[in-house]
Coordinates of C-alpha atoms in Angstrom, one line a residue:
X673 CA 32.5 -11.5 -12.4
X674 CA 31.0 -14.7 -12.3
X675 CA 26.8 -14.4 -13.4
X676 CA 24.5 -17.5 -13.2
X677 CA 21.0 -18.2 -14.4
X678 CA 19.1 -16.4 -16.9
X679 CA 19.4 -13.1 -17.9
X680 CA 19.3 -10.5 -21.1
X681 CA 23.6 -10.9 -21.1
X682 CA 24.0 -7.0 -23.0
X683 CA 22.8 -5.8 -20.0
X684 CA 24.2 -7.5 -17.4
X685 CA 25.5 -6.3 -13.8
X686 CA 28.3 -3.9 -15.7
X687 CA 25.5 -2.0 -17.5
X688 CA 24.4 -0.6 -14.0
X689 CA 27.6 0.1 -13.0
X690 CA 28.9 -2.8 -10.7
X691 CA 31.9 -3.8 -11.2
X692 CA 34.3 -6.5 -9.7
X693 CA 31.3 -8.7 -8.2
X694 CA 31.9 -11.8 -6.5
X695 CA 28.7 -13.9 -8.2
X696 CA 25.4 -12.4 -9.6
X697 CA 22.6 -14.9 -9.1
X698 CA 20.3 -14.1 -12.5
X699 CA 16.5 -14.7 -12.2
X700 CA 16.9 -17.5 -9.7
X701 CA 13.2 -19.7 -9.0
X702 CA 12.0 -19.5 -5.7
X703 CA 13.3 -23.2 -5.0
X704 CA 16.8 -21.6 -5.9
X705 CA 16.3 -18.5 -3.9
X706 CA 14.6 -20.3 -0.9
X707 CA 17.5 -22.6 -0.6
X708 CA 20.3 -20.7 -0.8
X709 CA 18.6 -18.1 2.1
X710 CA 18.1 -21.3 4.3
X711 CA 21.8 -21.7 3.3
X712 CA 23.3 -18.6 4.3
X713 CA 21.3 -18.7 7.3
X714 CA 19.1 -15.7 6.6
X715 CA 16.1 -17.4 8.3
X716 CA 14.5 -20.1 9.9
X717 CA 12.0 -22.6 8.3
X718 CA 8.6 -23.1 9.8
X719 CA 6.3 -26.0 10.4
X720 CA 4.7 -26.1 7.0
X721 CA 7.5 -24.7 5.1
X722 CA 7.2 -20.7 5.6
X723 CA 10.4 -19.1 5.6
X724 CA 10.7 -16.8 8.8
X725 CA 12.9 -13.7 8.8
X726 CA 13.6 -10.9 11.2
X727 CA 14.3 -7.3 9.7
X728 CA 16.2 -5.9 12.3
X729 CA 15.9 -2.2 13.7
X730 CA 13.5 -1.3 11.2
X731 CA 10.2 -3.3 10.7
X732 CA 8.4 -1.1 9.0
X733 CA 9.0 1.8 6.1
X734 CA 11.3 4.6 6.9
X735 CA 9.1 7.1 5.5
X736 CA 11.4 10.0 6.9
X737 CA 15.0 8.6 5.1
X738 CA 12.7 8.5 1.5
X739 CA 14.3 11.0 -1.1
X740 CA 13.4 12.5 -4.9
X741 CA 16.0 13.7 -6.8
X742 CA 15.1 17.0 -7.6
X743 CA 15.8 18.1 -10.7
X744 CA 14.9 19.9 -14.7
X745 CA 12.7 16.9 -15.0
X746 CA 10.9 16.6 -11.6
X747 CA 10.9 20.6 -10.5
X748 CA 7.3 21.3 -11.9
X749 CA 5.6 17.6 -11.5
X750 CA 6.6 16.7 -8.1
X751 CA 4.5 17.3 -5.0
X752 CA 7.5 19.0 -2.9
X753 CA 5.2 19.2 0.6
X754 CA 5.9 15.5 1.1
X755 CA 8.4 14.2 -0.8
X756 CA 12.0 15.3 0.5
X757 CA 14.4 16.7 -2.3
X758 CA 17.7 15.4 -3.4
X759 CA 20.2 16.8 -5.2
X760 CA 21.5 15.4 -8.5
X761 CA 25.5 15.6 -7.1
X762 CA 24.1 14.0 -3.8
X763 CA 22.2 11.5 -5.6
X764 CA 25.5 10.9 -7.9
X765 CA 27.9 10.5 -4.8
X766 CA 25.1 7.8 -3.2
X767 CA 25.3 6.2 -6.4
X768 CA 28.9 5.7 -6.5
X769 CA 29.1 4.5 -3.2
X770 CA 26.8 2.3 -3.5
X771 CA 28.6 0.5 -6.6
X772 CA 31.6 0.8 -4.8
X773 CA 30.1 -0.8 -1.6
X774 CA 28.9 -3.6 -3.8
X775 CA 32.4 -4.8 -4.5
X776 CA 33.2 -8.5 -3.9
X777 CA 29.5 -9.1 -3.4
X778 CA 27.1 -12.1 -4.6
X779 CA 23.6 -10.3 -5.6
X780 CA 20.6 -11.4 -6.4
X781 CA 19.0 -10.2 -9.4
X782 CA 15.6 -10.6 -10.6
X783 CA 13.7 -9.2 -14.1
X784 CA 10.3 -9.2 -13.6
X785 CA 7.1 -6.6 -14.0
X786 CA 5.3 -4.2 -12.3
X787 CA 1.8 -4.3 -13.7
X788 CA -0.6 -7.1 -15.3
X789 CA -1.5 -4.8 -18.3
X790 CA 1.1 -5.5 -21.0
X791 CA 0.3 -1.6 -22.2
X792 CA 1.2 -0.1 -19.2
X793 CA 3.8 -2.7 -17.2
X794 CA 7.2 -1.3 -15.9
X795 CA 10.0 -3.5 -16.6
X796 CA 11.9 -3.9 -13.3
X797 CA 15.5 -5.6 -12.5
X798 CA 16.4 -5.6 -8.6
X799 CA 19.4 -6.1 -7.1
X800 CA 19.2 -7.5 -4.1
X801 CA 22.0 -8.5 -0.5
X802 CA 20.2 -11.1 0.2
X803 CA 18.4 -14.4 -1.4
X804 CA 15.5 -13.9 0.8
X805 CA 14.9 -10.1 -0.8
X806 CA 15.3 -11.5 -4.1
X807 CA 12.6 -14.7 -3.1
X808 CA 10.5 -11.6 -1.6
X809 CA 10.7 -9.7 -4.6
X810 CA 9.9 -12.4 -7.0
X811 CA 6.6 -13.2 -4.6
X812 CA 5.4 -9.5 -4.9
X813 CA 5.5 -8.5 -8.6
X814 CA 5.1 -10.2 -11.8
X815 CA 7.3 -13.3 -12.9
X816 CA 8.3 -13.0 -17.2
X817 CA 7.3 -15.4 -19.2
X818 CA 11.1 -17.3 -19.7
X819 CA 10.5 -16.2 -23.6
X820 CA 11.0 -12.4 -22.3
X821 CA 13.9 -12.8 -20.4
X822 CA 16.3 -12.6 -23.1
X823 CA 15.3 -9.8 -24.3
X824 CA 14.2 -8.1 -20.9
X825 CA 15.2 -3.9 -21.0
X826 CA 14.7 -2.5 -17.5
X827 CA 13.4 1.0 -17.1
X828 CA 13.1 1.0 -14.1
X829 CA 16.4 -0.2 -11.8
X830 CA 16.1 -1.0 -7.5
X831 CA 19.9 -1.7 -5.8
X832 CA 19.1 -2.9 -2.5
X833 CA 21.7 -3.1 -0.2
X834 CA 21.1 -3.5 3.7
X835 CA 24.7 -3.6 4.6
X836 CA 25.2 -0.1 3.3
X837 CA 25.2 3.0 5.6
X838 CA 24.4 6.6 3.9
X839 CA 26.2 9.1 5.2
X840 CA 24.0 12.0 6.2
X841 CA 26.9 14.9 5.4
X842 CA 27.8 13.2 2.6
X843 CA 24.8 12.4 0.9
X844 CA 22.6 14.2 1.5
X845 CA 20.3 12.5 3.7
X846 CA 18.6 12.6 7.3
X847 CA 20.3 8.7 8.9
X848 CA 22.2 6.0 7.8
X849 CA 19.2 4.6 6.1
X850 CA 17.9 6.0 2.8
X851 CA 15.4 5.0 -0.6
X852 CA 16.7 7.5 -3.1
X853 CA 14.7 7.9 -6.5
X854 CA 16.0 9.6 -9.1
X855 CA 13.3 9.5 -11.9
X856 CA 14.9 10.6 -14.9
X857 CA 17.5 7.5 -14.9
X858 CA 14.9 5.4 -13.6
X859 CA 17.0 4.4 -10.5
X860 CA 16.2 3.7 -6.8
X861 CA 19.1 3.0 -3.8
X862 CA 17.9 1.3 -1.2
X863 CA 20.3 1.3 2.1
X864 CA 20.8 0.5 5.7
X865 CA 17.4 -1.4 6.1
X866 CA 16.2 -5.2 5.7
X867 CA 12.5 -4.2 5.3
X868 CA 11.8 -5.6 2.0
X869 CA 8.5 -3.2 1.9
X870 CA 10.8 -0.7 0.7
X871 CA 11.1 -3.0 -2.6
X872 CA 7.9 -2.9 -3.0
X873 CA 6.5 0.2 -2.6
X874 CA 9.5 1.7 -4.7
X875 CA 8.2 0.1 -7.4
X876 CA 4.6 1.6 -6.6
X877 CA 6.1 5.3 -6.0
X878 CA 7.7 4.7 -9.8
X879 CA 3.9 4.0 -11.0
X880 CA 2.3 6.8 -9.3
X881 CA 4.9 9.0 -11.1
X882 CA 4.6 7.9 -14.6
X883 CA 1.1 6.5 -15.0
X884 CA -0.9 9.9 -14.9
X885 CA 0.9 11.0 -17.8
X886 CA -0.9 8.1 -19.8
X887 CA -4.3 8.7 -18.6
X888 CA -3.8 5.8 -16.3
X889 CA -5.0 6.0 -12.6
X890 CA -2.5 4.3 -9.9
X891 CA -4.4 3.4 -6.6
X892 CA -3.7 2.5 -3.1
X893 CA -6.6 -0.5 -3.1
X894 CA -7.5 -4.0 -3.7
X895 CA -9.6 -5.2 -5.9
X896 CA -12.0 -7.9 -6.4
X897 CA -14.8 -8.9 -8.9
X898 CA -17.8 -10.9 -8.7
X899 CA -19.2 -14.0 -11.1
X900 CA -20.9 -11.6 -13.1
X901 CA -17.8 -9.6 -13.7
X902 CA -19.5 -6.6 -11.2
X903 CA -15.8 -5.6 -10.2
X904 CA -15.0 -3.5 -6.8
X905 CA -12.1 -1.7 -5.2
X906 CA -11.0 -1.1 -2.0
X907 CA -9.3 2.0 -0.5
X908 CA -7.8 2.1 2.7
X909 CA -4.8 2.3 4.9
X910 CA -3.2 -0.1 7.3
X911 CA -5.5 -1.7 9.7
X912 CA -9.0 -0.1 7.8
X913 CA -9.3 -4.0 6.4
X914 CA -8.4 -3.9 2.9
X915 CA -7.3 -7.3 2.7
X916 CA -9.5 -8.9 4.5
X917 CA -12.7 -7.4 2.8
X918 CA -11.1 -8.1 -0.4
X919 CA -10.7 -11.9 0.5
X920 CA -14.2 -12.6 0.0
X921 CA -14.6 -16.6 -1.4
X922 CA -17.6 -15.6 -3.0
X923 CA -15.6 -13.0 -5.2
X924 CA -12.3 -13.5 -7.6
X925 CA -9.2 -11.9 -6.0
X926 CA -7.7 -9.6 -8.3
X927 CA -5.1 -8.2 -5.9
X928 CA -5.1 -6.7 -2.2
X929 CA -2.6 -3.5 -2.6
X930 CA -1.8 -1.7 -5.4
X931 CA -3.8 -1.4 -8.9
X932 CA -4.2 0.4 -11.7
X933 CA -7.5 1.7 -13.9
X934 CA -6.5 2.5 -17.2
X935 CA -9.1 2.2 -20.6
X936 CA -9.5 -0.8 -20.5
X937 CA -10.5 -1.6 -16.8
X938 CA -8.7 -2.6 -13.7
X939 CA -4.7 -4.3 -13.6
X940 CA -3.2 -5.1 -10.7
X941 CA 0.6 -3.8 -10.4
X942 CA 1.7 -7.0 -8.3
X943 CA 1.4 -10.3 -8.9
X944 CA 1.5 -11.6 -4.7
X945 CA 0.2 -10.0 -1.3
X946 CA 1.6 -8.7 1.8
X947 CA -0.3 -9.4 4.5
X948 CA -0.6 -8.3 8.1
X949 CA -0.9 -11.4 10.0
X950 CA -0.7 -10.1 13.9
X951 CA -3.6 -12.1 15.4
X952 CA -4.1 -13.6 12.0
X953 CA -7.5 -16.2 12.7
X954 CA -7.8 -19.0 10.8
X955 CA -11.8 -19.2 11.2
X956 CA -12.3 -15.4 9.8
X957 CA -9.4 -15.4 7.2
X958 CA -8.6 -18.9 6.6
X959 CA -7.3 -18.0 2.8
X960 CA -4.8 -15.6 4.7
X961 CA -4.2 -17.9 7.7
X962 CA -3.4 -20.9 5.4
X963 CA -0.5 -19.1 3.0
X964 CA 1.4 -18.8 6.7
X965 CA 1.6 -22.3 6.8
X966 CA 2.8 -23.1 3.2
X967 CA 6.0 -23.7 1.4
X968 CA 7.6 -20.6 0.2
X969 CA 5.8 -17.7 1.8
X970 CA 8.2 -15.2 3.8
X971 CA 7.2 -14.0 7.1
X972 CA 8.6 -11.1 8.5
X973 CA 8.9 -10.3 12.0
X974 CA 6.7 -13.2 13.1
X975 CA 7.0 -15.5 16.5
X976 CA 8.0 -18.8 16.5
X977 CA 8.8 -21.7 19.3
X978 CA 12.7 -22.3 18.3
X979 CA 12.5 -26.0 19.1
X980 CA 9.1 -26.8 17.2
X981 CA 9.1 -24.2 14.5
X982 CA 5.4 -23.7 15.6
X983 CA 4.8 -20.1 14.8
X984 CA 2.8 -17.6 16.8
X985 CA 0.9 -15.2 15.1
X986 CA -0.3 -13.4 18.6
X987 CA 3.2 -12.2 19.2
X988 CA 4.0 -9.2 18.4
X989 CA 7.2 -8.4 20.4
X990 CA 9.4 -7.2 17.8
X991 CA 6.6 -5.8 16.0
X992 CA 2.5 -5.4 15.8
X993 CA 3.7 -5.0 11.8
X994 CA 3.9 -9.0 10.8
X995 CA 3.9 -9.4 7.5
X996 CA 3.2 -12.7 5.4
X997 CA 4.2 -12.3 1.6
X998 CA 3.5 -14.9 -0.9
X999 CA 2.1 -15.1 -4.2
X1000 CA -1.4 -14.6 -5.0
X1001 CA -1.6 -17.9 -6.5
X1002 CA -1.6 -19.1 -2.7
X1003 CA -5.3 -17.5 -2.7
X1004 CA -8.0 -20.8 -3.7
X1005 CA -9.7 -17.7 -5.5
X1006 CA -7.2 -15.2 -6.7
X1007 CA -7.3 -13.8 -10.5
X1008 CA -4.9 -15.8 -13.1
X1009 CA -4.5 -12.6 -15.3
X1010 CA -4.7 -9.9 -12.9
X1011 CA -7.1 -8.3 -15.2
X1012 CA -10.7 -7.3 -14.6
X1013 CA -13.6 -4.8 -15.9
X1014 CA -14.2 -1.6 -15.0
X1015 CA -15.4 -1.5 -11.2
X1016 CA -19.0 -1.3 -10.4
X1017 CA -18.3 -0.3 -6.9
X1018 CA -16.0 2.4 -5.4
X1019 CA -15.5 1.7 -1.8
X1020 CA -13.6 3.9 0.6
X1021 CA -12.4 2.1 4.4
X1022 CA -11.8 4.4 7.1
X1023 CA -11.5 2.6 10.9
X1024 CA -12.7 5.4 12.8
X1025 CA -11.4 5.2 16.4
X1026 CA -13.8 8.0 17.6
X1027 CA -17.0 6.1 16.7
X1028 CA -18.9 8.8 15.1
X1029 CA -18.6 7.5 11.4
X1030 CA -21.6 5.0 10.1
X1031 CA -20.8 1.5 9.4
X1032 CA -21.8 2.8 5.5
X1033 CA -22.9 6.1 3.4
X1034 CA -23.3 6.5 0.0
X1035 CA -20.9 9.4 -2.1
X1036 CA -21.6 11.8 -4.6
X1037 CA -18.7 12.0 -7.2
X1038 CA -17.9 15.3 -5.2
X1039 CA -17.8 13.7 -1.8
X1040 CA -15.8 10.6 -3.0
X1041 CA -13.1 12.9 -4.2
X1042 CA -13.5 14.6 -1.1
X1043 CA -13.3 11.9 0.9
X1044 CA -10.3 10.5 -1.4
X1045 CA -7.9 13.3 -0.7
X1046 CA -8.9 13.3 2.8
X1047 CA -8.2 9.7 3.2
X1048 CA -9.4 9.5 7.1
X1049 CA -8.8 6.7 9.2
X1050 CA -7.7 6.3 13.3
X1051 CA -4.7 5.2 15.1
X1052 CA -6.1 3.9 18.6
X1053 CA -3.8 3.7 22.0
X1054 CA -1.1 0.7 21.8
X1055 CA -0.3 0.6 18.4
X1056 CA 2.1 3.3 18.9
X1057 CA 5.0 4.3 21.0
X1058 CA 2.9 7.9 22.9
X1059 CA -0.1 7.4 21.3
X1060 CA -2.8 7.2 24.5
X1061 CA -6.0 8.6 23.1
X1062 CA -7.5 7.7 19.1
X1063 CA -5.7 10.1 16.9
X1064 CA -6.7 10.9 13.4
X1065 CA -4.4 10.1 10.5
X1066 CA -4.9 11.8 6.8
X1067 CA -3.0 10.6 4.5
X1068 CA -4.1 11.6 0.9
X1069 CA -5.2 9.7 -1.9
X1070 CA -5.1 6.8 0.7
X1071 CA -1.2 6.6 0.3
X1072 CA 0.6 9.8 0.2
X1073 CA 3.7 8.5 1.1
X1074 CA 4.1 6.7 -2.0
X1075 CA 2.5 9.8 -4.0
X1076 CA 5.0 11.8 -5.9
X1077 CA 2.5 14.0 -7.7
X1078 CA -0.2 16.5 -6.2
X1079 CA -2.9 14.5 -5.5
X1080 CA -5.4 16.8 -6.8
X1081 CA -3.9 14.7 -9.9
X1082 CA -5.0 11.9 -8.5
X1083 CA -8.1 13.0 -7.2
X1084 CA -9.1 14.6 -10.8
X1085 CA -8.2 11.4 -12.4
X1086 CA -10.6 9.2 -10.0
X1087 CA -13.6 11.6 -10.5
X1088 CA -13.2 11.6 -14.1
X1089 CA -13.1 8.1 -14.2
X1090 CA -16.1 7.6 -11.8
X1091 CA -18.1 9.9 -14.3
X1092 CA -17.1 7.8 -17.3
X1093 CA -18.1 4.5 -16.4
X1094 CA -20.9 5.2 -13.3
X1095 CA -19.4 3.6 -10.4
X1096 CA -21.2 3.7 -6.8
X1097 CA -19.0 5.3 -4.4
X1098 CA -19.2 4.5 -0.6
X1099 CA -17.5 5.2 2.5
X1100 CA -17.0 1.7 4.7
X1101 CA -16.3 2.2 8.6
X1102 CA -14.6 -0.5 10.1
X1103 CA -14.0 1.0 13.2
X1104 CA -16.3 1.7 16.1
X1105 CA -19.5 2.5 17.1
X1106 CA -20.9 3.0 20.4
X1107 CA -18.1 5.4 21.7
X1108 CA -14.6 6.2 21.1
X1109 CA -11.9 3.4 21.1
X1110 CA -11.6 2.0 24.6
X1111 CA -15.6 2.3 25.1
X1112 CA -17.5 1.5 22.2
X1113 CA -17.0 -1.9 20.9
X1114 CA -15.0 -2.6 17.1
X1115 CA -17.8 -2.7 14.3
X1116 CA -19.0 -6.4 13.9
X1117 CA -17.2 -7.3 10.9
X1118 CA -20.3 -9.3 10.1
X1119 CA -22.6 -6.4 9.4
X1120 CA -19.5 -4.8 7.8
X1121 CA -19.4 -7.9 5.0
X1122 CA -23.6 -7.7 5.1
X1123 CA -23.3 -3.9 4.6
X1124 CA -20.8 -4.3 1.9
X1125 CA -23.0 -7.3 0.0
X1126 CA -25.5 -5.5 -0.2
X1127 CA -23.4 -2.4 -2.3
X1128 CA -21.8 -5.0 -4.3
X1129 CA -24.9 -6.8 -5.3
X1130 CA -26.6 -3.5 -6.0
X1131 CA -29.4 -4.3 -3.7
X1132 CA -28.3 -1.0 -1.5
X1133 CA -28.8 1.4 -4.0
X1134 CA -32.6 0.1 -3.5
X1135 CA -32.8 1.6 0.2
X1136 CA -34.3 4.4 2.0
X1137 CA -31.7 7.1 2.8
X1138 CA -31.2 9.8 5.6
X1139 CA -28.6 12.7 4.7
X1140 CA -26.6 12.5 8.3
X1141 CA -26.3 16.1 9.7
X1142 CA -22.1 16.3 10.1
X1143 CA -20.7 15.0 6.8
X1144 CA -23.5 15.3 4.6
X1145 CA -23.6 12.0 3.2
X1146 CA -26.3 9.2 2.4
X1147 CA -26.8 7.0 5.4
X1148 CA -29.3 3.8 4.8
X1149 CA -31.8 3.8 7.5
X1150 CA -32.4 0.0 7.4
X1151 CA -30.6 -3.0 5.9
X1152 CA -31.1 -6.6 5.9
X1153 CA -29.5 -8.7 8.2
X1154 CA -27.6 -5.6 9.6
X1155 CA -28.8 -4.4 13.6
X1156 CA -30.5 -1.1 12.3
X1157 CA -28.6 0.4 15.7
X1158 CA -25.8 0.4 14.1
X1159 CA -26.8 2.6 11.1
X1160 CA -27.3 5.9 13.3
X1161 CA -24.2 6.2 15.4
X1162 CA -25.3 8.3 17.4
X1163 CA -28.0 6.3 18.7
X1164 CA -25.2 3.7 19.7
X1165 CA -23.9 6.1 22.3
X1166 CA -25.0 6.0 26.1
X1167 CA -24.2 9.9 26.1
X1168 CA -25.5 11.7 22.8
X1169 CA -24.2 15.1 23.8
X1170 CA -21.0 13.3 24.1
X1171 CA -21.1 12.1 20.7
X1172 CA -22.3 15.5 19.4
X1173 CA -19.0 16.6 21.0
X1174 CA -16.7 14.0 19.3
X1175 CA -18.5 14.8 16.3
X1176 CA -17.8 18.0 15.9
X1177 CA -13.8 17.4 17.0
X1178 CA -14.1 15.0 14.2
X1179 CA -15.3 17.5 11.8
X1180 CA -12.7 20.3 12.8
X1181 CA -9.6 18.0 12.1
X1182 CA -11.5 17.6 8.4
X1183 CA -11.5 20.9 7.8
X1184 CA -8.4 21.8 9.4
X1185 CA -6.8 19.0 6.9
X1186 CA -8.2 19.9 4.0
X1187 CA -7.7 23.7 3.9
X1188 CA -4.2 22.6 2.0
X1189 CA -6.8 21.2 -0.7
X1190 CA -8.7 24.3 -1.4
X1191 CA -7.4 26.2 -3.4
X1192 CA -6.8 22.6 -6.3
X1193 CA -10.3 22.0 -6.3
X1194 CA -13.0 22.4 -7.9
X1195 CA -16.1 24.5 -5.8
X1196 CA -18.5 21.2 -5.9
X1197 CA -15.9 19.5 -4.0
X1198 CA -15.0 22.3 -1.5
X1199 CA -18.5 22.3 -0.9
X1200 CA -18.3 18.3 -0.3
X1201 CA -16.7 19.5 2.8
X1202 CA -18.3 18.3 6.3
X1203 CA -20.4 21.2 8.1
X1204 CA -19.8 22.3 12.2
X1205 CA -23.4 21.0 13.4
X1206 CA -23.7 24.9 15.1
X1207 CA -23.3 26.7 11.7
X1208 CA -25.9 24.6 10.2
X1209 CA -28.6 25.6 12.7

């Protein structure tokens, strides 16, 4: 086995288990890595430099084909309702065949981090098919020092491997495709998909198993902090805006996905973003816009003239899921540690499609971690095969699929912390007002960045509240700069028995949601709950 580059050499490629490799590539730079993918003819590059790749049948996670091993170790800590078990002897024959698939293979392999916070940072090695993976890889986490290399331990292990097919009787598993984790040998086998999201949200699931054990809160969010070190953070799922609201020029960037809160103050676990960039606009997200066009970034999935190499961000014909990945050092603004102070501000995005949601409302610590194991936002009609009408979409903690504990774990840890150190909490709508999706009109993202200015500067706080009737929550009644319209919903509706109506659907699908809560929390947060408009009267 032939093994170039740099790399701790007692233990190497056999330590995992490979054997009879063609080449391992060790810790290749990006120029190394994006040349040798141009090479092999993985992708295309763009005007401006971008490398542009296509992912196949699956551009996006494969939530359903995700496994934990289940075993002594993860019986009692695991939250079994959404993460899929896996046997130890299933896990061991994947294993095995995987090593064996890997035979006569060049790989990839990168050492690098998972976290900014030197007390809490998972040592990661990947290896990875393809060069682009390993260039992908490399964006998205932390790069070593070169002094660390020789001396690099892993404890935490990824084997990707898009060529390999799982077999379902064999293994275990649901499809070809699987990510299996087995925590106890800190070990993750990616197969039969090139969606290098996996990577990186493997890495995340290992965090959000072994950080709450330290005291350490993982967290679906970006982050950002102002010149006075007045740090913020950002829940939200796909679509809500969490990158874009993060992006502010104004504010240091101290990551856009995934971040830790620890006793010292923020880290982020990733050391580059991953953007959506569907109808990316360079006049409303020009930091974002820009990194398309540089040397180096990868682009998934993304349109392009195949004579000019001029891409097209508007085309989304293999997939409204574009994704631009590059490292945060591409941002004019972006943090150089990674680091920052406790946060200030605890904002929560939702982009409610039924337009009954303010633009803002301030939490109590009891409604935030309501409102954080809820995590409520809106598919709307188009961005799914069958979806017609705006559906609601809860997904806890703002990222259960990468939660392997119960996230009343999560939720305690967030509320304790918010006590501690005296964060604001609010709730952000990006979504619309007016009427539901495909009548009202998408909240103007101007009043959204006014609204949010005016938490972050404290200047908020300041204003006259009204409690609003449904969800029980502080609702300013006027804000500078912000059409004071917009601030009662309900007054943005043509038909206000109509809205009443959506209202209380809205508030039914809350409840109905969290009734698997209940019985984890504590009585002020159960009472956090929203109320049916009839049973208040």
């Amino acid at each position: 086995m032939k093994q170039c580059g740099r790399y701790n050499h007692a233990l190497g490629a056999e330590a995992t288990g490979f054997r009879a490799l063609a080449k391992v590539h060790w810790n290749q730079t990006a120029a190394e890595l994006y040349e040798t993918a141009s090479r092999r003819g993985e992708g295309l590059i763009a005007q401006g430099g971008a490398f542009v790749v296509s992912t196949g049948q699956h551009t996006g996670r494969s939530p359903k084909d995700k496994f934990v091993v289940r075993d002594e170790t993860t019986e009692d800590n695991i939250w079994w309702e959404n993460n899929k078990p896996l046997s130890p002897q299933h896990f061991n024959q994947l294993y095995k065949d995987f090593l064996a698939h890997a035979e006569g293979k060049e790989l990839f392999a990168q050492d690098l981090y998972g976290g900014a916070d030197p007390a809490h940072r998972l040592p990661t090695r990947l290896f990875c098919e393809c060069a682009w993976h390993a260039l992908f890889i490399q964006h998205l986490l932390i790069v070593p020092p070169a002094s660390d290399l020789a001396t690099f331990q892993p404890k935490l292990t990824i084997i990707d491997l898009p060529s390999f097919r799982a077999d379902p009787e064999r293994h275990g598993v649901r499809s070809e495709t699987v990510i299996a984790v087995d925590f106890k040998r800190g070990l993750v086998l990616i197969g039969g998909t090139s969606y290098a999201g996996e990577m990186k949200k493997s890495v995340f699931t290992a965090l959000n198993y072994l950080l709450p054990a330290a005291g350490v809160m993982p967290m679906h969010c970006s982050a950002n902090v102002g010149p006075d070190g007045d740090a913020a953070i950002f829940f939200g799922l796909s679509g809500t805006g969490k990158t874009t609201l993060s992006a502010d020029s104004s504010r240091t960037l101290v990551g856009d996905d995934e971040h830790g809160w620890s006793e010292s103050g923020l880290f982020n676990f990733e050391g580059g973003c991953y953007a959506k960039v569907i109808n990316l606009s360079a006049t409303a997200e020009p930091e974002i816009y820009a990194t398309t066009r540089q040397w180096g970034t990868v682009l998934e999935n993304v349109g392009m003239d195949p004579v000019t190499r001029e891409l097209d961000l508007t085309d989304g014909s293999k997939t409204e899921n574009t994704r631009s990945a590059y490292p945060l050092h591409a941002i004019p603004n972006a943090s150089e540690t990674g680091l920052a102070p406790h946060p200030r501000n605890v904002i929560m995005l939702t982009a409610d499609a039924f337009g009954v949601m303010p633009p803002i409302a301030r939490l109590s610590p009891s409604q935030a971690m309501y409102h954080f194991l809820s995590g409520y936002t809106a598919k709307v009609a188009g961005t799914e095969k069958g979806v017609t009408e705006p559906e609601a979409t809860f997904s806890a903690c703002f990222g259960a699929p990468f939660m392997p504990r119960h996230p009343s774990e999560y939720g305690n840890l967030l509320r304790d912390l918010i006590a501690q150190h005296g964060a604001s909490c609010w709730l952000v709508n990006t979504g619309w007002t007016g009427g539901k999706y495909g009548v009202g009109k998408r909240m103007p993202i101007a009043a959204t960045r006014a609204l949010l200015n005016a938490a972050l500067d404290g200047s908020l706080e300041n204003a006259e509240f009204r409690v609003d009737p449904n969800f029980g929550f502080e609702v300013p009644i006027s804000v500078p700069g912000v059409d004071g319209s917009l601030l009662s919903p309900r007054d943005t509706w043509p038909d206000k028995k109509a809205y009443d109506a959506q209202a209380r659907r809205l508030v039914e699908m809350f409840n109905r949601n969290f009734e698997r809560f209940e019985a984890h929390v504590d009585p002020e947060v159960r009472a956090a709950a929203p109320v049916l408009k009839e049973a208040a009267e």
